[in-house]
Coordinates of N, CA and C in Angstrom, one line a residue:
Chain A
X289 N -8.0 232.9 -77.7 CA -6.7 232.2 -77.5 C -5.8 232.3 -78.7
X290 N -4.6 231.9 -78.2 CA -3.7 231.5 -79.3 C -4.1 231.0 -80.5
X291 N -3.7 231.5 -81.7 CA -3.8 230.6 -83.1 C -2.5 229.7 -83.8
X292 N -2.0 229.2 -83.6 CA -0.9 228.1 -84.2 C -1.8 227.4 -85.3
X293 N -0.7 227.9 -86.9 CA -1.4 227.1 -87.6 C -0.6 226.1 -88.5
X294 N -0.7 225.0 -88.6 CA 0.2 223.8 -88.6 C -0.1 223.2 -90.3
X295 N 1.1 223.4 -91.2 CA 0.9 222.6 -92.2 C 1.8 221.8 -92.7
X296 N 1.4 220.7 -93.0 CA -0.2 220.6 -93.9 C -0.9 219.5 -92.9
X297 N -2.0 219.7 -93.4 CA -2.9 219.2 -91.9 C -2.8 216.9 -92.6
X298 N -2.7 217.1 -93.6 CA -2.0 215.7 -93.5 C -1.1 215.1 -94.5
X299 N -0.4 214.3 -94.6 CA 0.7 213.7 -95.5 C 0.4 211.9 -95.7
X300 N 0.6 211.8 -97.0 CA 0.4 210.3 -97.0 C 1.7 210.2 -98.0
X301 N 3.1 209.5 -97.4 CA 4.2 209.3 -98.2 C 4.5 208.0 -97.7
X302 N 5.7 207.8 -99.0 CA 6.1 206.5 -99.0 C 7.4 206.4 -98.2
X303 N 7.7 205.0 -97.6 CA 8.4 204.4 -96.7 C 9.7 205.1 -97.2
X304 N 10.8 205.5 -96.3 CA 12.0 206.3 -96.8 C 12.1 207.6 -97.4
X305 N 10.9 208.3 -97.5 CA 10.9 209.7 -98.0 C 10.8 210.5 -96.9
X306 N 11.4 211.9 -97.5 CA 11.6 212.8 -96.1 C 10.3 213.5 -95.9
X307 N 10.1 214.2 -94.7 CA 9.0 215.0 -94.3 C 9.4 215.7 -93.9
X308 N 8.2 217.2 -94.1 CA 8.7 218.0 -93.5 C 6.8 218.6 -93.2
X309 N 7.3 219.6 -92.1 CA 6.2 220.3 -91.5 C 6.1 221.2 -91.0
X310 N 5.5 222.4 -90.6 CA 5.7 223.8 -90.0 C 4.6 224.3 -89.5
X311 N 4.9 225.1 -88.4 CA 4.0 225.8 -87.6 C 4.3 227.2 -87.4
X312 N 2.8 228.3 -88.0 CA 2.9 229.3 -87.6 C 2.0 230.2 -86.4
X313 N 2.8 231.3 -85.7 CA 1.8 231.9 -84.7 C 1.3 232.8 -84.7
X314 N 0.6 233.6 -84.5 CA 0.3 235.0 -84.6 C 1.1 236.1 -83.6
X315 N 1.5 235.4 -82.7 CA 2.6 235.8 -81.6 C 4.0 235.5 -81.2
X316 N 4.8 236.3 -80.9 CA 5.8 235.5 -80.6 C 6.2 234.6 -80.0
X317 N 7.3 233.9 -79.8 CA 7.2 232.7 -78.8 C 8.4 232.3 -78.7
X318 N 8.9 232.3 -77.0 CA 9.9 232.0 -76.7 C 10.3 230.2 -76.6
X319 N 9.7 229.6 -76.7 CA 9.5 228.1 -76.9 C 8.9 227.6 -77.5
X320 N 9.3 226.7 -78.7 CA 8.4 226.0 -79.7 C 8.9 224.2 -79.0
X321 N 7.6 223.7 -78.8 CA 7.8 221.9 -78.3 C 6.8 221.5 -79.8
X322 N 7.6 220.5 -80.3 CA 6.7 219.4 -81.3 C 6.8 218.1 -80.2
X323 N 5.5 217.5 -80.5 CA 4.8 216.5 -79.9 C 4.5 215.7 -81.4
X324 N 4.5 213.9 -80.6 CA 3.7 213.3 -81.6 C 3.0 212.4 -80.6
X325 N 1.4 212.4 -81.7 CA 0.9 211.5 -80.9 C 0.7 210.2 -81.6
X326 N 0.5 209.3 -81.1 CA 0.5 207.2 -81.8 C -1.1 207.2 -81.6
X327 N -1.1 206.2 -82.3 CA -3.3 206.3 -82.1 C -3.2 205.3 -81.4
X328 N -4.8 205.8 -80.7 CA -4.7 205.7 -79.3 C -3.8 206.2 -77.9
X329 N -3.1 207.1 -78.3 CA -2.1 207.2 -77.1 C -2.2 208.8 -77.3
X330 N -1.7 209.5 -75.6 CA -2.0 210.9 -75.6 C -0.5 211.1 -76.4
X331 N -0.3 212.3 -76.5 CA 0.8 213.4 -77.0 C 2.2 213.2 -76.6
X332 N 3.2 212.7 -76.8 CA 4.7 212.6 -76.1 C 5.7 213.6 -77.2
X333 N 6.3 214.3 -75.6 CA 6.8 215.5 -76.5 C 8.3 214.5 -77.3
X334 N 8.5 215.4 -78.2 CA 9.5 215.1 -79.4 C 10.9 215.8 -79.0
X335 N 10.7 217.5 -79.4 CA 11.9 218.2 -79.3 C 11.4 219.6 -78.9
X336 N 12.3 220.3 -77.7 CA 11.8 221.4 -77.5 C 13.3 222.5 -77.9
X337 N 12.5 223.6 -78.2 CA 13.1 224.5 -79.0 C 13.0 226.0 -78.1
X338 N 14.2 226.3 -77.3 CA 14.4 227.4 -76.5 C 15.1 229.1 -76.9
X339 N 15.5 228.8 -78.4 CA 16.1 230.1 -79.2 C 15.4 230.7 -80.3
X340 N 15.7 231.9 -81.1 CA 15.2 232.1 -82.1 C 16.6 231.1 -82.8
X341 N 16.2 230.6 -84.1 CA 17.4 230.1 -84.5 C 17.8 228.6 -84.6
X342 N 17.3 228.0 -83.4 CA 18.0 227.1 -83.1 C 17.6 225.5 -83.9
X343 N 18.8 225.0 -83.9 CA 17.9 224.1 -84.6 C 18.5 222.5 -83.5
X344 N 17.5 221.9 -83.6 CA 17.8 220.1 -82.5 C 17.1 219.2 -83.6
X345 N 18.1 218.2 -83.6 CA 17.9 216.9 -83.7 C 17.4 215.6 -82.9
X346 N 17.1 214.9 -83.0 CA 16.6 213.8 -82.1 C 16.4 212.6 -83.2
X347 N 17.5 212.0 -83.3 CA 17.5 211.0 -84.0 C 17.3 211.2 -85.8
X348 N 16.3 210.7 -86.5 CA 15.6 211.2 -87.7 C 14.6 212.3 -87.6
X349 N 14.7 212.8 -86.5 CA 14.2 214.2 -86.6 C 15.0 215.5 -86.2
X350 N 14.2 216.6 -86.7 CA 15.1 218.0 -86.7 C 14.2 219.0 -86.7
X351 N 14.2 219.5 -85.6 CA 13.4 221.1 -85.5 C 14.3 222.5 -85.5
X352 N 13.6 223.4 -85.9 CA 14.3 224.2 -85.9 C 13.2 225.4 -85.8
X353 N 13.5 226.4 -84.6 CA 13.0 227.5 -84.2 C 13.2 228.5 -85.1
X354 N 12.1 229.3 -85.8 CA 12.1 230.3 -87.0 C 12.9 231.9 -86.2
X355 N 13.6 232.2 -87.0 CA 14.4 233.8 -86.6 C 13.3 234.8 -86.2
X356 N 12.1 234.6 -86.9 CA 11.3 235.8 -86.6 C 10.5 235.0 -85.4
X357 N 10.8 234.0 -84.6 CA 10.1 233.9 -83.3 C 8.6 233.1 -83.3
X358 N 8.0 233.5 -84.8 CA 6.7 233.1 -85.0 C 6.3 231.9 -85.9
X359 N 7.3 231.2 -86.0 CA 7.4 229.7 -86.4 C 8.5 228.6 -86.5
X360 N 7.9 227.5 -86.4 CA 9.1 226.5 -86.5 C 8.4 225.8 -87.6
X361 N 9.9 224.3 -87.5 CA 9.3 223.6 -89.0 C 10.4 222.0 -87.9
X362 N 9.5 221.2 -88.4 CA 9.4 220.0 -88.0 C 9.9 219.1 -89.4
X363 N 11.3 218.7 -89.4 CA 11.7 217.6 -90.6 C 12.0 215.7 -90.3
X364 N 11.5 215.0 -90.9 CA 11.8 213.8 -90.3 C 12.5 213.4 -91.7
X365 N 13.5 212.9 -91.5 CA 13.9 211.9 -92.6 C 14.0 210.2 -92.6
X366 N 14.2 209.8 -93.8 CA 14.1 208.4 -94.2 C 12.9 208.2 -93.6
X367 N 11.9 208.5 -93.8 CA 10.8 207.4 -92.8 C 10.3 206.3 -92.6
X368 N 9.8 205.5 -91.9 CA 9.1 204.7 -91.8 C 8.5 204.3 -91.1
X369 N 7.6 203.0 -91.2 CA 6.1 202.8 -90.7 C 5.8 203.8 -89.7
X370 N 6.6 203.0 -88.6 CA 6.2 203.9 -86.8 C 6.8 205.0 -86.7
X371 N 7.0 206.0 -88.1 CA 6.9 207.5 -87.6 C 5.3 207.3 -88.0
X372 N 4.1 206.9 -88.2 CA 2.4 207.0 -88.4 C 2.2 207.5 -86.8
X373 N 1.6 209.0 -87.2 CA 0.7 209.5 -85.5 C 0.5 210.7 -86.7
X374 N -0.3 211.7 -85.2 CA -0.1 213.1 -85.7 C 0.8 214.4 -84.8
X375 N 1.4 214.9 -85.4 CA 2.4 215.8 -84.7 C 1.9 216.8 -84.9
X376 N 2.2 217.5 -83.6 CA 1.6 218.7 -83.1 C 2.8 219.6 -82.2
X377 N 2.5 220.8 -83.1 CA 3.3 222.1 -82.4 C 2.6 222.5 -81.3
X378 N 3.5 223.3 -80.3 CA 3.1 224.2 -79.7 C 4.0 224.8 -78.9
X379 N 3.3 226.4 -78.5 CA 3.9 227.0 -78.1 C 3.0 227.8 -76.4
X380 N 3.8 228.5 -75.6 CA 3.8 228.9 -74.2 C 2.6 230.0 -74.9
X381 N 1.6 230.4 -74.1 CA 1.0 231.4 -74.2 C 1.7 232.6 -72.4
X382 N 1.1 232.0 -71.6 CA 1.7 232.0 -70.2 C 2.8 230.9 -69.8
X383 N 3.5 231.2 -68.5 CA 4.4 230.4 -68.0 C 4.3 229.6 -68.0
X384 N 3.0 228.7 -68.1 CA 2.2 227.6 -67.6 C 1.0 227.0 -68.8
X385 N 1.0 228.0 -69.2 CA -0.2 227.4 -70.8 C 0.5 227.2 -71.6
X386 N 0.2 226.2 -72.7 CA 0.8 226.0 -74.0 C -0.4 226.0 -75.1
X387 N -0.5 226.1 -76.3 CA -1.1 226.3 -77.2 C -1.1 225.3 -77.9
X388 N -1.3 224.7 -78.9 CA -0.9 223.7 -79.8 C -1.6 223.9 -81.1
X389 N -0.4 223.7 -82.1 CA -1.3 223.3 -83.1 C -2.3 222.8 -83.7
X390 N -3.3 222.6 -84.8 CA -4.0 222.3 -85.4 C -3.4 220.1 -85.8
X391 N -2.2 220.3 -86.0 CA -2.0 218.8 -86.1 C -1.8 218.4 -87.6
X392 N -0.2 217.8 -87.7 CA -0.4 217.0 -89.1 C -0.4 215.4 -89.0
X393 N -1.3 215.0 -89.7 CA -1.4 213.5 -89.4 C -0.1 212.7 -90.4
X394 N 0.5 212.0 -90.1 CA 1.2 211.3 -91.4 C 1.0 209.8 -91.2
X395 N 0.8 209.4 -92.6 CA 0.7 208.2 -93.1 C 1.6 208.3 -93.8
X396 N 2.4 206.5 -93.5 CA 3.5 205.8 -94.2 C 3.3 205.0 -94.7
X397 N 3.6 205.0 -96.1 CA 2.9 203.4 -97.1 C 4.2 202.6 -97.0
X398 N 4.2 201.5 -96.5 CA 5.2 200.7 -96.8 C 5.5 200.4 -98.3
Chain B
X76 N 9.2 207.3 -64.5 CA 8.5 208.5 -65.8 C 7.3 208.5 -65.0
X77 N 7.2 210.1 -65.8 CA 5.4 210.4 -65.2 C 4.8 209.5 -65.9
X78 N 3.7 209.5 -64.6 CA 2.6 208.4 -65.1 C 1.3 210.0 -64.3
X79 N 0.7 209.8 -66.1 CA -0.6 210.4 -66.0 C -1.8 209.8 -66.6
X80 N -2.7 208.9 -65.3 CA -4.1 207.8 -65.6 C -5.2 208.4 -65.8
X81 N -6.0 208.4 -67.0 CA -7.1 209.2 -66.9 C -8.0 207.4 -66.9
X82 N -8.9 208.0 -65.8 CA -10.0 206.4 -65.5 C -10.8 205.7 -66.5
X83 N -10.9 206.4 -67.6 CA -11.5 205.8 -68.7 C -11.2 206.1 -69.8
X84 N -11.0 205.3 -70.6 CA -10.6 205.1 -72.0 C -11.7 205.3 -73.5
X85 N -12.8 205.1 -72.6 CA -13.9 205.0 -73.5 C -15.0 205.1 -72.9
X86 N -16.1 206.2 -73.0 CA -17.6 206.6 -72.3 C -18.5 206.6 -73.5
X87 N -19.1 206.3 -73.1 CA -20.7 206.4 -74.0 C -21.9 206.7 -73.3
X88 N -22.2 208.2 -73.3 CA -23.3 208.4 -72.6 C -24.6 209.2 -73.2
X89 N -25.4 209.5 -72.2 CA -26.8 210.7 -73.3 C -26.7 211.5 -72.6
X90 N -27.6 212.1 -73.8 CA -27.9 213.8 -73.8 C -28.3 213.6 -72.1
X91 N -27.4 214.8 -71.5 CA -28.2 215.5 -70.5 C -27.9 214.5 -69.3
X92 N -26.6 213.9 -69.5 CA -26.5 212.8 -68.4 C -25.2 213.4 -67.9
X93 N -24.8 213.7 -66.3 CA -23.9 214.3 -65.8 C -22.5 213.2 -66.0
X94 N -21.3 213.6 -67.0 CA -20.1 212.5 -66.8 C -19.0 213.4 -66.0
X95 N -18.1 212.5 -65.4 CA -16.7 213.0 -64.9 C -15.7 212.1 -65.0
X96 N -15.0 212.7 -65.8 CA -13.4 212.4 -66.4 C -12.5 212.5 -65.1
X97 N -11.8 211.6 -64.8 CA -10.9 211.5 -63.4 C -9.5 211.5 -64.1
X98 N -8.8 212.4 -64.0 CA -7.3 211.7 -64.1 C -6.0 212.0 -62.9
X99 N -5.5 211.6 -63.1 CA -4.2 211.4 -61.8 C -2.8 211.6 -62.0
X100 N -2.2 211.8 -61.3 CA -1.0 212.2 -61.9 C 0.1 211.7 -60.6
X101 N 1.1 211.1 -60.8 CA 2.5 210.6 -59.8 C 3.3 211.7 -59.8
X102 N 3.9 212.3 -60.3 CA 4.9 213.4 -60.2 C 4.9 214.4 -59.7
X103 N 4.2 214.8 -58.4 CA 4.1 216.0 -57.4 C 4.0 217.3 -59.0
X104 N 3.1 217.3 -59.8 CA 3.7 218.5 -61.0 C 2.2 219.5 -60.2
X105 N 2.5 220.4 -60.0 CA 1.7 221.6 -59.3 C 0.0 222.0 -60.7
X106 N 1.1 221.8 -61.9 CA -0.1 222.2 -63.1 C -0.8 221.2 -63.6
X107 N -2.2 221.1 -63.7 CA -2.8 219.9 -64.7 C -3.8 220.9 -65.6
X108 N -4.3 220.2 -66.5 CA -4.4 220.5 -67.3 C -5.8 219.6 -68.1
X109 N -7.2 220.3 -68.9 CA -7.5 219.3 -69.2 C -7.8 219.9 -71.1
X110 N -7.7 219.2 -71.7 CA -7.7 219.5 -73.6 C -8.8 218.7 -73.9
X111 N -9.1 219.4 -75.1 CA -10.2 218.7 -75.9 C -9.6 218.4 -77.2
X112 N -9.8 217.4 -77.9 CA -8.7 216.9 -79.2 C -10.2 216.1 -80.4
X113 N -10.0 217.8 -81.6 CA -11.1 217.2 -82.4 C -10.4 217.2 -83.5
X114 N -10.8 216.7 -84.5 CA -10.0 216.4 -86.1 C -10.2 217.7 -86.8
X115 N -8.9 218.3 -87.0 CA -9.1 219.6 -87.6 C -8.5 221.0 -86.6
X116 N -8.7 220.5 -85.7 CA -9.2 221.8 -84.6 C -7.8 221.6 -83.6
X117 N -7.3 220.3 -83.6 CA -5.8 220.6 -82.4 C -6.3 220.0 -81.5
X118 N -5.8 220.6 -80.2 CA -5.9 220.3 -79.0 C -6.6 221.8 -78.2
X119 N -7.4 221.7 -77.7 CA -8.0 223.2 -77.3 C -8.0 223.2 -75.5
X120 N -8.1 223.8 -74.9 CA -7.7 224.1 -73.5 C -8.9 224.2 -72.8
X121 N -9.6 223.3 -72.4 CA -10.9 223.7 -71.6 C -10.8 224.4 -70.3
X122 N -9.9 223.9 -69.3 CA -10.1 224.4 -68.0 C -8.2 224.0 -67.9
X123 N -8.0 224.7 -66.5 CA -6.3 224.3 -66.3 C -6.5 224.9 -64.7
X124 N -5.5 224.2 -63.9 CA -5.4 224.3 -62.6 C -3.9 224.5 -62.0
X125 N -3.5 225.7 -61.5 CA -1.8 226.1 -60.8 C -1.6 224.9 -59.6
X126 N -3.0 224.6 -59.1 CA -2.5 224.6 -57.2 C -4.1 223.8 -57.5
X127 N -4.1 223.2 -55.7 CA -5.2 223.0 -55.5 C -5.8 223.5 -55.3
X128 N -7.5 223.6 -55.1 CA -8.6 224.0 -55.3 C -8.7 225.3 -56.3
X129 N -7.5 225.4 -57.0 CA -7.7 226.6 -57.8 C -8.0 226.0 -59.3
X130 N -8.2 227.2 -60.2 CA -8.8 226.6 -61.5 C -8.9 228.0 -62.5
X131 N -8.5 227.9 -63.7 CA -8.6 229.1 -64.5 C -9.2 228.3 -65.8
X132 N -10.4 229.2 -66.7 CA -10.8 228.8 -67.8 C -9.6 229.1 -68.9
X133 N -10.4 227.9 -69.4 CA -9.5 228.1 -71.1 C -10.0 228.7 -72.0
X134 N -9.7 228.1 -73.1 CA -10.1 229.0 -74.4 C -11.7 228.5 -74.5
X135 N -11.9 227.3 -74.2 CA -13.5 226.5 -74.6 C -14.3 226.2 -73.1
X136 N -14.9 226.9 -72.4 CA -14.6 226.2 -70.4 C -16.1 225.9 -70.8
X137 N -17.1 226.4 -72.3 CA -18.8 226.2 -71.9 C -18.9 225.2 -72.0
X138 N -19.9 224.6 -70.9 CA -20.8 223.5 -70.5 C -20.1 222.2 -70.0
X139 N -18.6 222.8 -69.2 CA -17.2 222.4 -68.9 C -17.3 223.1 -67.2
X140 N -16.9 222.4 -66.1 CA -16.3 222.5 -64.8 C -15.6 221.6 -64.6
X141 N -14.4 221.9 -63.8 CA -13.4 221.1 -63.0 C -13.5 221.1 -61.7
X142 N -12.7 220.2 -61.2 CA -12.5 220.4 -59.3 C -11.1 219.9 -59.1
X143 N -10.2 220.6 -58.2 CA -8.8 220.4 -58.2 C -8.9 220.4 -56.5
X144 N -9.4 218.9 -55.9 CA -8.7 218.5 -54.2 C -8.0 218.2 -53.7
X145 N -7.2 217.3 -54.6 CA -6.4 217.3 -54.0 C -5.0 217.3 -55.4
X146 N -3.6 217.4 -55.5 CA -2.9 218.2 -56.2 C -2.6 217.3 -57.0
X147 N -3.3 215.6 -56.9 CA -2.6 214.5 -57.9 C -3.9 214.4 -59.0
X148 N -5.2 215.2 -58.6 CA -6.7 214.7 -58.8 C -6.8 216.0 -59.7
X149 N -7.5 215.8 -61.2 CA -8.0 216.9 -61.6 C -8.9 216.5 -62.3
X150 N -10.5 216.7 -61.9 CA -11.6 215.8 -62.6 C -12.5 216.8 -63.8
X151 N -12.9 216.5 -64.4 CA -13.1 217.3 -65.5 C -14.5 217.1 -65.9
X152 N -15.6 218.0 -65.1 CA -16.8 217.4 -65.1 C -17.8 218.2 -66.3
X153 N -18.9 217.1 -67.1 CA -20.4 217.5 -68.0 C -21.1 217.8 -66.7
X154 N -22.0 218.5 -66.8 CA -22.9 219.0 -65.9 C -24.0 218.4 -66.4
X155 N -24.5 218.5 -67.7 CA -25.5 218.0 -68.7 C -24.9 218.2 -70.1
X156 N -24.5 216.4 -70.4 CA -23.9 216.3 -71.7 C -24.7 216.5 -72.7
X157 N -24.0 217.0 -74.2 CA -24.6 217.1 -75.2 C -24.3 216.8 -76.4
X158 N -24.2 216.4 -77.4 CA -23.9 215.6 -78.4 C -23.0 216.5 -79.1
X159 N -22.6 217.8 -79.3 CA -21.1 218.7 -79.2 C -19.9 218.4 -78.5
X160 N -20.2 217.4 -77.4 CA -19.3 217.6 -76.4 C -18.8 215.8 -76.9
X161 N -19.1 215.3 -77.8 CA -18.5 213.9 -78.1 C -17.3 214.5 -78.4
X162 N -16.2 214.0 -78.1 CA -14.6 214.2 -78.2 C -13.9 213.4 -77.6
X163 N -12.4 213.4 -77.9 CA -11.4 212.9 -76.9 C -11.3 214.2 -76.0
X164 N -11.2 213.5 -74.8 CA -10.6 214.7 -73.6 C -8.9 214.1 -72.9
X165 N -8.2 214.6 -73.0 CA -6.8 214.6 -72.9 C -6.7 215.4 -71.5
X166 N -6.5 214.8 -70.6 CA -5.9 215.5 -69.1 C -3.7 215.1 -69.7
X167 N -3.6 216.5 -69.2 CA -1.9 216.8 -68.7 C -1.6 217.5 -67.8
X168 N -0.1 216.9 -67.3 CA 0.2 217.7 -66.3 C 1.6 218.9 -66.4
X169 N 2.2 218.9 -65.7 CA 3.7 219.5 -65.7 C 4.1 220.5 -64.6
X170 N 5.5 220.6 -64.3 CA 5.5 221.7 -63.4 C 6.1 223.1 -64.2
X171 N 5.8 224.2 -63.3 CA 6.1 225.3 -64.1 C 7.4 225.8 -64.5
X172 N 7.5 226.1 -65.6 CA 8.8 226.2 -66.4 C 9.9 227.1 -65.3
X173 N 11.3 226.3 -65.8 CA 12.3 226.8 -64.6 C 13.5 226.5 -65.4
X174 N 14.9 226.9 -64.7 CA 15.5 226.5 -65.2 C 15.7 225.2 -65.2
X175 N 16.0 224.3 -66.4 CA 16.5 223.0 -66.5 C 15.2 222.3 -66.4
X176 N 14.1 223.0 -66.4 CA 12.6 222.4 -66.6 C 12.0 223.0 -68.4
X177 N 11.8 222.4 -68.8 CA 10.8 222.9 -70.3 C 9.5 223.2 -69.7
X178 N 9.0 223.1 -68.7 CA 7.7 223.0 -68.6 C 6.9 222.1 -69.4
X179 N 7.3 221.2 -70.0 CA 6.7 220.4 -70.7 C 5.4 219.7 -70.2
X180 N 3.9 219.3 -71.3 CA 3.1 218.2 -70.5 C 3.1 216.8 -70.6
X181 N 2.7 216.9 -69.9 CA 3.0 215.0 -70.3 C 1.5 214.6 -70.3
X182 N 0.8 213.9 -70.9 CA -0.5 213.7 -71.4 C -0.6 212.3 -70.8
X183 N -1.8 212.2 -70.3 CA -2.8 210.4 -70.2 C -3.3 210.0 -71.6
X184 N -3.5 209.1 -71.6 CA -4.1 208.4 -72.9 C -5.6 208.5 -74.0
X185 N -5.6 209.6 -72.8 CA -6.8 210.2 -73.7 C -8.3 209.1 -72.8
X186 N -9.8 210.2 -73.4 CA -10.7 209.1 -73.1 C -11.5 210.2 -74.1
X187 N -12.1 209.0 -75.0 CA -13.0 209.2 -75.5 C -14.7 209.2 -75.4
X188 N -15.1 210.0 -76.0 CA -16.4 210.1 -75.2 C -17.5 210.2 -76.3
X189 N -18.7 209.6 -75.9 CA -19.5 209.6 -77.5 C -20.8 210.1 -76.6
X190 N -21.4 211.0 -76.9 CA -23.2 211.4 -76.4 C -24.2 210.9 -77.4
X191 N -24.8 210.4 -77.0 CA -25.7 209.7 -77.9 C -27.0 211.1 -77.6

């Protein structure tokens, strides 16, 4: 299968500092989706990413699809507490499969 | 919003004892989907279903079967569990990518599972 490899596999920063995170593929990919999941709770996607290039916001977050196709990068700014889950990339293998990253977990110290 | 219920939240069972993961899905979405979620390792793709009664392996399908009867139902069955197979299992669904669709999944809450 697909390899997506997602770093850094965890972050422990303080309340109002920015983050950032990135996923790479072995393949290209016409769709990059970041997901976060909350503990205990399955995966809710975040931001989906349909260009080479593109970059979307959603609030204190910003993704942005890599030009060479084979990665994106996941930024959150100011953070705090209830950004705590782990986010996870992925990308289409088929029309209908998605791949996903390996997962960065982040911890927020108040 | 989709609602995707997987029946249990939490299993604890033994070696060599047959379990089945039930999850359900409201949103007529044609794809389900069932993951395995270990620390380190992501989310990995055991089995996945287009349609009913059909079924394609994933990347991990050993000591893994499904059954797809009907198109809301995709059960995700141990045949004989084994203490590798302790994990969360994550059923999703979605319909297939279109325009003005992402294909996106939408996940249940996960059920964790422990083999003694």
């Amino acid at each position: 299968g697909q390899q997506l490899n997602q770093s850094p596999q965890s972050m422990f920063i303080q309340e109002g500092e920015d983050v950032s995170m990135n996923c790479t593929s072995s393949s290209i990919f016409n769709t990059w989706l970041w997901y976060k999941q909350e503990p205990g709770e399955g995966p809710v996607l975040l931001i989906a990413l349909y260009k080479a290039g593109e970059l979307t916001s959603n609030g204190r977050l910003t993704a942005q699809f890599g030009i060479t196709r084979k990665d994106s990068f996941l930024n959150i700014s100011a953070s705090i507490p209830s950004d705590v889950g782990i986010y996870f990339c992925a990308g289409p293998w088929t029309g209908n499969q998605f791949y996903f990253g390996t997962g960065t977990s982040l911890t927020v110290i108040p | 919003d989709v609602k995707v219920t997987q029946s249990s939240r939490y299993l604890v069972k033994r070696t060599g004892e047959k379990v089945f993961l039930e999850c359900v899905q409201d949103m007529d979405h044609e794809n389900m989907f069932w993951y395995r979620q270990d620390p380190g390792l992501g989310l990995r793709l055991i089995y996945f279903s287009y349609d009913v009664k059909m079924k394609e392996k994933g990347d991990i399908p050993e000591g893994y079967s499904v059954s797809r009867e009907k198109k809301e139902r995709f059960s995700l069955i141990l045949e004989s569990a084994s203490t590798n197979q302790t994990s969360m299992y994550l059923c999703a669904s979605s319909l297939p990518p279109a325009d003005g669709n992402t294909g996106e999944l939408f996940f249940g809450e996960g059920s964790r599972l422990t083999v003694l």
